[in-house]
Amino acid sequence: MTGPLYVPVLPTRPHAVAAYSRLQPDAQNVLAPVWNLPPRPGLSPAELAAQVRQDLAAVSRVQRYRPAWLDAPFAGAEELPVLAELLPGASSFGLLRPVTGPGRPEAQQAVALETARMAGDGLGVRVRVLGEWDSRTSDDVRHLLQRSDPVVRVDLLLDLGAVRADRPDAGKEALRALDSLVPLAPWRTAAVLGGGFPHVSADMLDQGLCEVPRTDWHMWHEIGASGRSYRGLLSYGDYGTQPAEAISRAPRSGGGPSWGFLRYTLDGTFVLGRMLASGNGRTAHNRAIAHEYLAHPGFRGPAAGGESWLRDCAQGLGRGGTGNFSTWLWFGNVQHMTYAVRQL
């Protein structure tokens, strides 16, 4: 394998930055995130520029000199001039490789291509396959590569979006896409990205802990079993412990539901447990849920990778209490990313 062991798709938001920063160095060294700038509609150019600078500074602080990709997949006409000014300087924030892809506005493609030319550390080509593979996409990718500086190294990011039980053919479509895309360029790395995490409803969690299949992980095994000659080029990627669609949500300030949930990743499933964000009995309920995780046969102990927080939550240790939405998100992602690295 020439690329990273694991490629998580992460938003440039505090909970994801915190999760990455809490990973052990041995895990950080073998994974390379695709950091996504979120949509920020309605901001003035000055406000948008300030928020993008803040995102870049936060990501660079935790990435240090480890390579990663930086994408702005939701940038519209109003945001592109601001990004065109800021992203070419992203290399000063560390090894943040720009990303573009077929079907994106020509202006966004131009910003990414110019940033890659100036920075010199490569270009991510993110190809989305949300249903059946369309062979015409290969022509779009070919034309995009022809516009790139020939000395710029390119990385293929095959993005399948949500890969849940309603997409049983996702593995087959991924292979069709890879069969067409891999011959187009001397790809430095190639990753298959898929989001297997479900949409969670309250009724799923009424009876205590709930297990749902990691369908994207099953798809990855299907790709591995195909016997394709390019298998050694591929890295596994996912959307962590949020639905793939969550990456496109604009940041929200204040408010929120009265409940959230913990996430815990096992070999082939996610284990979910309902946590209360407010109301009487919140602390006792949340500690009881944490105890259920500690008693689960798949629990790997407090030293496995983030699990110490779960132990402290259950036993009332430390000053962290039973957490909040941000805490539950970073814990789930620390545990998940650590485990994904160990599996791979």
GROMACS .gro file of C-alpha atoms in nm, residues 4-10 32-36 69 71 73 99-100 104 124-131 155-164 167 170-171 173-174 177-178 181 189-197 215-217 219-220 223 234-240 244 247 344:
model
   69
    4PRO     CA    1  -0.237   0.601   0.440
    5LEU     CA    2  -0.389   0.305   0.618
    6TYR     CA    3  -0.712   0.494   0.692
    7VAL     CA    4  -0.882   0.805   0.547
    8PRO     CA    5  -1.159   0.949   0.767
    9VAL     CA    6  -1.384   1.222   0.625
   10LEU     CA    7  -1.409   1.490   0.895
   32ALA     CA    8  -0.486   1.107   0.669
   33PRO     CA    9  -0.819   1.290   0.705
   34VAL     CA   10  -1.018   1.463   0.435
   35TRP     CA   11  -1.107   1.784   0.622
   36ASN     CA   12  -1.427   1.946   0.493
   69TRP     CA   13  -0.661   1.686   0.237
   71ASP     CA   14  -1.191   2.029   0.072
   73PRO     CA   15  -1.723   2.085  -0.144
   99VAL     CA   16  -0.939   1.883  -0.333
  100THR     CA   17  -1.168   1.921  -0.632
  104ARG     CA   18  -1.797   2.106  -0.945
  124GLY     CA   19  -0.710   1.526  -0.427
  125VAL     CA   20  -0.965   1.430  -0.695
  126ARG     CA   21  -1.290   1.347  -0.517
  127VAL     CA   22  -1.528   1.148  -0.738
  128ARG     CA   23  -1.876   1.100  -0.595
  129VAL     CA   24  -2.076   0.787  -0.677
  130LEU     CA   25  -2.407   0.813  -0.495
  131GLY     CA   26  -2.588   0.545  -0.698
  155ASP     CA   27  -0.476   1.128  -0.521
  156LEU     CA   28  -0.804   0.954  -0.602
  157LEU     CA   29  -1.081   0.990  -0.343
  158LEU     CA   30  -1.370   0.768  -0.453
  159ASP     CA   31  -1.661   0.891  -0.242
  160LEU     CA   32  -1.966   0.665  -0.224
  161GLY     CA   33  -2.149   0.884   0.027
  162ALA     CA   34  -2.400   0.695   0.242
  163VAL     CA   35  -2.348   0.319   0.222
  164ARG     CA   36  -2.625   0.164   0.426
  167ARG     CA   37  -2.744   0.011  -0.113
  170ALA     CA   38  -2.244  -0.030  -0.343
  171GLY     CA   39  -1.945  -0.264  -0.360
  173GLU     CA   40  -2.058   0.007  -0.820
  174ALA     CA   41  -1.735   0.097  -0.642
  177ALA     CA   42  -1.587   0.308  -1.083
  178LEU     CA   43  -1.237   0.196  -0.985
  181LEU     CA   44  -1.074   0.556  -1.288
  189THR     CA   45  -0.280   0.716  -0.348
  190ALA     CA   46  -0.642   0.602  -0.381
  191ALA     CA   47  -0.907   0.575  -0.110
  192VAL     CA   48  -1.261   0.440  -0.103
  193LEU     CA   49  -1.484   0.654   0.121
  194GLY     CA   50  -1.824   0.539   0.245
  195GLY     CA   51  -2.057   0.633   0.528
  196GLY     CA   52  -2.215   0.336   0.700
  197PHE     CA   53  -2.339   0.519   1.009
  215THR     CA   54  -2.241  -0.173   0.605
  216ASP     CA   55  -1.952   0.029   0.461
  217TRP     CA   56  -1.707  -0.205   0.637
  219MET     CA   57  -1.848  -0.328   0.138
  220TRP     CA   58  -1.474  -0.278   0.196
  223ILE     CA   59  -1.380  -0.486  -0.266
  234LEU     CA   60  -0.650   0.134  -0.204
  235SER     CA   61  -0.700   0.279   0.142
  236TYR     CA   62  -1.015   0.239   0.349
  237GLY     CA   63  -1.209   0.553   0.434
  238ASP     CA   64  -1.533   0.637   0.610
  239TYR     CA   65  -1.733   0.921   0.763
  240GLY     CA   66  -1.660   0.826   1.122
  244ALA     CA   67  -2.243   1.088   0.558
  247ILE     CA   68  -2.091   1.672   0.658
  344LEU     CA   69  -0.672  -0.239   0.929
   0.00000   0.00000   0.00000
